[in-house]
Amino acid sequence: MTSTATPVNNGVNVDFLLTAREALAAQPEGANFTWRVENTWVKGTHSRTSVHGFFGLGAEQTHHKEFVFDGDHPEVFSAEDQGPTPVELLLVSLASCLTAGVAAVAQNREIQLRSVSATLEGDMDIRGILGVDPEVRNGFNRIKVTYTVDADATPDEIKALVAQSQKRSAVYDIITNPTNVIVEVS
Amino acid sequence: MTSTATPVNNGVNVDFLLTAREALAAQPEGANFTWRVENTWVKGTHSRTSVHGFFGLGAEQTHHKEFVFDGDHPEVFSAEDQGPTPVELLLVSLASCLTAGVAAVAQNREIQLRSVSATLEGDMDIRGILGVDPEVRNGFNRIKVTYTVDADATPDEIKALVAQSQKRSAVYDIITNPTNVIVEVS
């Protein structure tokens, strides 16, 4: 199988992204986005979060529909397991960010992807959240991401692709660097 | 309406959590959890992530079913909007963690909750992810969380409740403090 006859198509509109980059370099105020979610407690550790509107490109925007997510604790914590745990949802977020980046970078580098999959694992000592030992952190000790990529590229090109996705990933940045969170009660 | 006649019930089994705290203080190896997700690229910036098994309490565990999530970029990025953006999923994760904490802490403090809701907003300058300016970070500049809580408690008790949830939150810790992420290609 050769890729010389057909143009590379990973389904990412890179021309649009390059045009947006130029436009926002000239008009940086359009680059200010506010992403937003609404959360409602259901019962116990079960809550429901909806994602619909956001602000960006100088105007209020909406997704084509509202996306709704349940979060809960599992049965081994004596909860009802109505959804994944919050820390699993964080891994979902990181996975979707890095994989979108792999596809976008591959398109920009004219690498045809055939398949991309990843396993993400987060190690955590739950003595932190249970308050057993103040020396134990609440969050993950580390996250390990392992990609398997089948693409029209050498192993080194694939490694470089994944590394560039990491470099441009919003969620990777938020997790690996400190991010300010303000919590208020209205 | 008074709460003296009926015991406080927010649906959280605090006795279990207190017992688990003692048990894991005595046998800390049971506290080592590994949370895990599997991600598969679909097309463009659209990928799908499933959550099912995890390791904890010394054994492999499973949720009662597989939870599946789509992530994508929105139409304003010339993508197909098949799911929320990865950064919105991160807000979903934070919301579900803090709200589960509010319910658990309220139960422990014998505060009856009537309703809990929160709005989470993350501000981001997308010149970071577009690579316009290396001085602009990829992730959120800040996240603002605003809780509205109706409970059988004073405003100060409610503020203390939300503050304690923050203090014990795994996702709040991961976002506000640096967390090591290792990315490999198999």
PDB file of C-alpha atoms in Angstrom, chain A residues 32-178:
ATOM      1  CA  ASN A  32      -9.963  34.534  24.508  1.00  0.00           C
ATOM      2  CA  PHE A  33     -12.186  31.526  25.145  1.00  0.00           C
ATOM      3  CA  THR A  34     -14.234  30.650  28.221  1.00  0.00           C
ATOM      4  CA  TRP A  35     -15.252  26.995  28.459  1.00  0.00           C
ATOM      5  CA  ARG A  36     -18.107  26.283  30.820  1.00  0.00           C
ATOM      6  CA  VAL A  37     -19.963  23.378  32.433  1.00  0.00           C
ATOM      7  CA  GLU A  38     -22.938  23.144  34.813  1.00  0.00           C
ATOM      8  CA  ASN A  39     -22.980  20.534  37.557  1.00  0.00           C
ATOM      9  CA  THR A  40     -25.904  19.338  39.696  1.00  0.00           C
ATOM     10  CA  TRP A  41     -25.741  16.992  42.649  1.00  0.00           C
ATOM     11  CA  VAL A  42     -28.048  13.977  42.259  1.00  0.00           C
ATOM     12  CA  LYS A  43     -27.541  11.852  45.398  1.00  0.00           C
ATOM     13  CA  GLY A  44     -24.604  10.575  47.406  1.00  0.00           C
ATOM     14  CA  THR A  45     -21.441  10.968  45.326  1.00  0.00           C
ATOM     15  CA  HIS A  46     -23.458  10.959  42.085  1.00  0.00           C
ATOM     16  CA  SER A  47     -23.666  14.227  40.157  1.00  0.00           C
ATOM     17  CA  ARG A  48     -24.505  15.192  36.589  1.00  0.00           C
ATOM     18  CA  THR A  49     -22.646  17.731  34.469  1.00  0.00           C
ATOM     19  CA  SER A  50     -23.824  19.339  31.257  1.00  0.00           C
ATOM     20  CA  VAL A  51     -21.749  20.994  28.539  1.00  0.00           C
ATOM     21  CA  HIS A  52     -23.433  23.250  26.018  1.00  0.00           C
ATOM     22  CA  GLY A  53     -22.392  26.907  25.578  1.00  0.00           C
ATOM     23  CA  PHE A  54     -18.968  28.533  25.507  1.00  0.00           C
ATOM     24  CA  PHE A  55     -17.509  31.915  24.668  1.00  0.00           C
ATOM     25  CA  GLY A  56     -14.953  32.376  21.897  1.00  0.00           C
ATOM     26  CA  LEU A  57     -14.066  34.316  18.743  1.00  0.00           C
ATOM     27  CA  GLY A  58     -15.670  37.329  20.413  1.00  0.00           C
ATOM     28  CA  ALA A  59     -19.134  35.796  20.763  1.00  0.00           C
ATOM     29  CA  GLU A  60     -21.241  33.272  22.644  1.00  0.00           C
ATOM     30  CA  GLN A  61     -21.154  29.860  20.896  1.00  0.00           C
ATOM     31  CA  THR A  62     -22.966  26.562  21.421  1.00  0.00           C
ATOM     32  CA  HIS A  63     -22.261  22.948  20.730  1.00  0.00           C
ATOM     33  CA  HIS A  64     -24.763  21.410  18.305  1.00  0.00           C
ATOM     34  CA  LYS A  65     -26.292  19.682  21.319  1.00  0.00           C
ATOM     35  CA  GLU A  66     -25.953  19.493  25.088  1.00  0.00           C
ATOM     36  CA  PHE A  67     -23.577  16.777  26.280  1.00  0.00           C
ATOM     37  CA  VAL A  68     -24.433  15.273  29.680  1.00  0.00           C
ATOM     38  CA  PHE A  69     -22.156  13.240  31.955  1.00  0.00           C
ATOM     39  CA  ASP A  70     -22.699  11.336  35.168  1.00  0.00           C
ATOM     40  CA  GLY A  71     -19.910  10.996  37.710  1.00  0.00           C
ATOM     41  CA  ASP A  72     -19.934   8.824  40.814  1.00  0.00           C
ATOM     42  CA  HIS A  73     -17.837   6.621  43.045  1.00  0.00           C
ATOM     43  CA  PRO A  74     -17.663   2.840  42.501  1.00  0.00           C
ATOM     44  CA  GLU A  75     -19.307   0.060  44.492  1.00  0.00           C
ATOM     45  CA  VAL A  76     -16.024  -0.737  46.273  1.00  0.00           C
ATOM     46  CA  PHE A  77     -16.400   2.698  47.905  1.00  0.00           C
ATOM     47  CA  SER A  78     -19.965   1.756  48.894  1.00  0.00           C
ATOM     48  CA  ALA A  79     -21.373   4.106  46.223  1.00  0.00           C
ATOM     49  CA  GLU A  80     -23.773   3.391  43.377  1.00  0.00           C
ATOM     50  CA  ASP A  81     -21.374   3.498  40.399  1.00  0.00           C
ATOM     51  CA  GLN A  82     -23.715   5.612  38.266  1.00  0.00           C
ATOM     52  CA  GLY A  83     -20.740   6.881  36.264  1.00  0.00           C
ATOM     53  CA  PRO A  84     -16.962   6.833  36.183  1.00  0.00           C
ATOM     54  CA  THR A  85     -14.978   8.348  39.000  1.00  0.00           C
ATOM     55  CA  PRO A  86     -13.831  11.960  38.620  1.00  0.00           C
ATOM     56  CA  VAL A  87     -10.203  10.851  38.195  1.00  0.00           C
ATOM     57  CA  GLU A  88     -11.179   8.506  35.356  1.00  0.00           C
ATOM     58  CA  LEU A  89     -12.976  11.447  33.715  1.00  0.00           C
ATOM     59  CA  LEU A  90      -9.718  13.376  33.964  1.00  0.00           C
ATOM     60  CA  LEU A  91      -7.980  10.553  32.080  1.00  0.00           C
ATOM     61  CA  VAL A  92     -10.779  10.683  29.450  1.00  0.00           C
ATOM     62  CA  SER A  93     -10.062  14.395  29.063  1.00  0.00           C
ATOM     63  CA  LEU A  94      -6.310  13.869  28.641  1.00  0.00           C
ATOM     64  CA  ALA A  95      -6.824  11.004  26.170  1.00  0.00           C
ATOM     65  CA  SER A  96      -9.165  12.998  23.951  1.00  0.00           C
ATOM     66  CA  CYS A  97      -6.780  15.974  23.950  1.00  0.00           C
ATOM     67  CA  LEU A  98      -3.652  14.033  23.042  1.00  0.00           C
ATOM     68  CA  THR A  99      -5.377  11.965  20.354  1.00  0.00           C
ATOM     69  CA  ALA A 100      -6.952  15.041  18.707  1.00  0.00           C
ATOM     70  CA  GLY A 101      -3.442  16.492  18.674  1.00  0.00           C
ATOM     71  CA  VAL A 102      -1.943  13.384  17.084  1.00  0.00           C
ATOM     72  CA  ALA A 103      -4.493  13.617  14.249  1.00  0.00           C
ATOM     73  CA  ALA A 104      -3.959  17.361  13.743  1.00  0.00           C
ATOM     74  CA  VAL A 105      -0.156  17.136  13.780  1.00  0.00           C
ATOM     75  CA  ALA A 106      -0.216  14.124  11.449  1.00  0.00           C
ATOM     76  CA  GLN A 107      -2.362  16.083   9.002  1.00  0.00           C
ATOM     77  CA  ASN A 108       0.007  19.061   9.179  1.00  0.00           C
ATOM     78  CA  ARG A 109       2.989  16.753   8.565  1.00  0.00           C
ATOM     79  CA  GLU A 110       1.176  14.876   5.773  1.00  0.00           C
ATOM     80  CA  ILE A 111       1.277  11.573   7.610  1.00  0.00           C
ATOM     81  CA  GLN A 112      -1.684   9.300   6.872  1.00  0.00           C
ATOM     82  CA  LEU A 113      -2.994   7.671  10.040  1.00  0.00           C
ATOM     83  CA  ARG A 114      -4.585   4.257   9.846  1.00  0.00           C
ATOM     84  CA  SER A 115      -5.312   3.683  13.511  1.00  0.00           C
ATOM     85  CA  VAL A 116      -4.464   5.326  16.809  1.00  0.00           C
ATOM     86  CA  SER A 117      -5.203   3.936  20.245  1.00  0.00           C
ATOM     87  CA  ALA A 118      -3.959   4.663  23.719  1.00  0.00           C
ATOM     88  CA  THR A 119      -4.125   3.234  27.211  1.00  0.00           C
ATOM     89  CA  LEU A 120      -3.939   5.713  30.085  1.00  0.00           C
ATOM     90  CA  GLU A 121      -3.222   4.670  33.636  1.00  0.00           C
ATOM     91  CA  GLY A 122      -3.220   6.882  36.708  1.00  0.00           C
ATOM     92  CA  ASP A 123      -1.678   5.600  39.939  1.00  0.00           C
ATOM     93  CA  MET A 124      -3.158   6.896  43.149  1.00  0.00           C
ATOM     94  CA  ASP A 125      -2.784   6.127  46.837  1.00  0.00           C
ATOM     95  CA  ILE A 126      -6.311   6.595  48.192  1.00  0.00           C
ATOM     96  CA  ARG A 127      -4.981   7.208  51.697  1.00  0.00           C
ATOM     97  CA  GLY A 128      -4.694  10.795  50.445  1.00  0.00           C
ATOM     98  CA  ILE A 129      -8.391  11.402  49.766  1.00  0.00           C
ATOM     99  CA  LEU A 130      -9.360   9.420  52.861  1.00  0.00           C
ATOM    100  CA  GLY A 131      -7.185  11.684  55.015  1.00  0.00           C
ATOM    101  CA  VAL A 132      -5.151   8.794  56.465  1.00  0.00           C
ATOM    102  CA  ASP A 133      -1.768  10.444  55.986  1.00  0.00           C
ATOM    103  CA  PRO A 134      -1.161  14.135  55.244  1.00  0.00           C
ATOM    104  CA  GLU A 135       2.067  13.162  53.423  1.00  0.00           C
ATOM    105  CA  VAL A 136       0.072  11.292  50.757  1.00  0.00           C
ATOM    106  CA  ARG A 137      -1.241  13.516  47.968  1.00  0.00           C
ATOM    107  CA  ASN A 138      -4.907  13.355  46.927  1.00  0.00           C
ATOM    108  CA  GLY A 139      -4.242  13.132  43.210  1.00  0.00           C
ATOM    109  CA  PHE A 140      -2.343  10.808  40.908  1.00  0.00           C
ATOM    110  CA  ASN A 141       1.267   9.966  41.724  1.00  0.00           C
ATOM    111  CA  ARG A 142       1.788   9.730  37.987  1.00  0.00           C
ATOM    112  CA  ILE A 143      -0.068   9.129  34.758  1.00  0.00           C
ATOM    113  CA  LYS A 144       1.254   6.794  32.082  1.00  0.00           C
ATOM    114  CA  VAL A 145       0.010   7.076  28.505  1.00  0.00           C
ATOM    115  CA  THR A 146       0.913   4.393  25.951  1.00  0.00           C
ATOM    116  CA  TYR A 147       0.099   4.998  22.283  1.00  0.00           C
ATOM    117  CA  THR A 148      -0.158   2.436  19.514  1.00  0.00           C
ATOM    118  CA  VAL A 149      -0.143   4.154  16.124  1.00  0.00           C
ATOM    119  CA  ASP A 150      -0.447   2.575  12.700  1.00  0.00           C
ATOM    120  CA  ALA A 151       0.507   5.233  10.149  1.00  0.00           C
ATOM    121  CA  ASP A 152       2.305   5.799   6.908  1.00  0.00           C
ATOM    122  CA  ALA A 153       5.464   6.888   8.767  1.00  0.00           C
ATOM    123  CA  THR A 154       8.631   5.558  10.396  1.00  0.00           C
ATOM    124  CA  PRO A 155       8.710   4.702  14.111  1.00  0.00           C
ATOM    125  CA  ASP A 156      10.741   7.890  14.714  1.00  0.00           C
ATOM    126  CA  GLU A 157       8.216  10.017  12.832  1.00  0.00           C
ATOM    127  CA  ILE A 158       5.423   8.485  14.915  1.00  0.00           C
ATOM    128  CA  LYS A 159       7.307   9.233  18.134  1.00  0.00           C
ATOM    129  CA  ALA A 160       7.832  12.827  17.000  1.00  0.00           C
ATOM    130  CA  LEU A 161       4.120  13.110  16.159  1.00  0.00           C
ATOM    131  CA  VAL A 162       3.077  12.041  19.646  1.00  0.00           C
ATOM    132  CA  ALA A 163       5.698  14.317  21.225  1.00  0.00           C
ATOM    133  CA  GLN A 164       4.421  17.322  19.268  1.00  0.00           C
ATOM    134  CA  SER A 165       0.831  16.564  20.314  1.00  0.00           C
ATOM    135  CA  GLN A 166       2.005  16.598  23.945  1.00  0.00           C
ATOM    136  CA  LYS A 167       3.731  19.934  23.381  1.00  0.00           C
ATOM    137  CA  ARG A 168       0.522  21.549  22.099  1.00  0.00           C
ATOM    138  CA  SER A 169      -1.984  19.847  24.404  1.00  0.00           C
ATOM    139  CA  ALA A 170      -4.109  22.057  26.640  1.00  0.00           C
ATOM    140  CA  VAL A 171      -4.986  19.236  29.052  1.00  0.00           C
ATOM    141  CA  TYR A 172      -1.405  17.940  29.261  1.00  0.00           C
ATOM    142  CA  ASP A 173      -0.356  21.484  30.202  1.00  0.00           C
ATOM    143  CA  ILE A 174      -3.109  21.830  32.824  1.00  0.00           C
ATOM    144  CA  ILE A 175      -2.170  18.516  34.472  1.00  0.00           C
ATOM    145  CA  THR A 176       1.618  18.797  34.379  1.00  0.00           C
ATOM    146  CA  ASN A 177       1.778  22.483  35.408  1.00  0.00           C
ATOM    147  CA  PRO A 178      -0.022  24.267  38.253  1.00  0.00           C
TER     148      PRO A 178
END
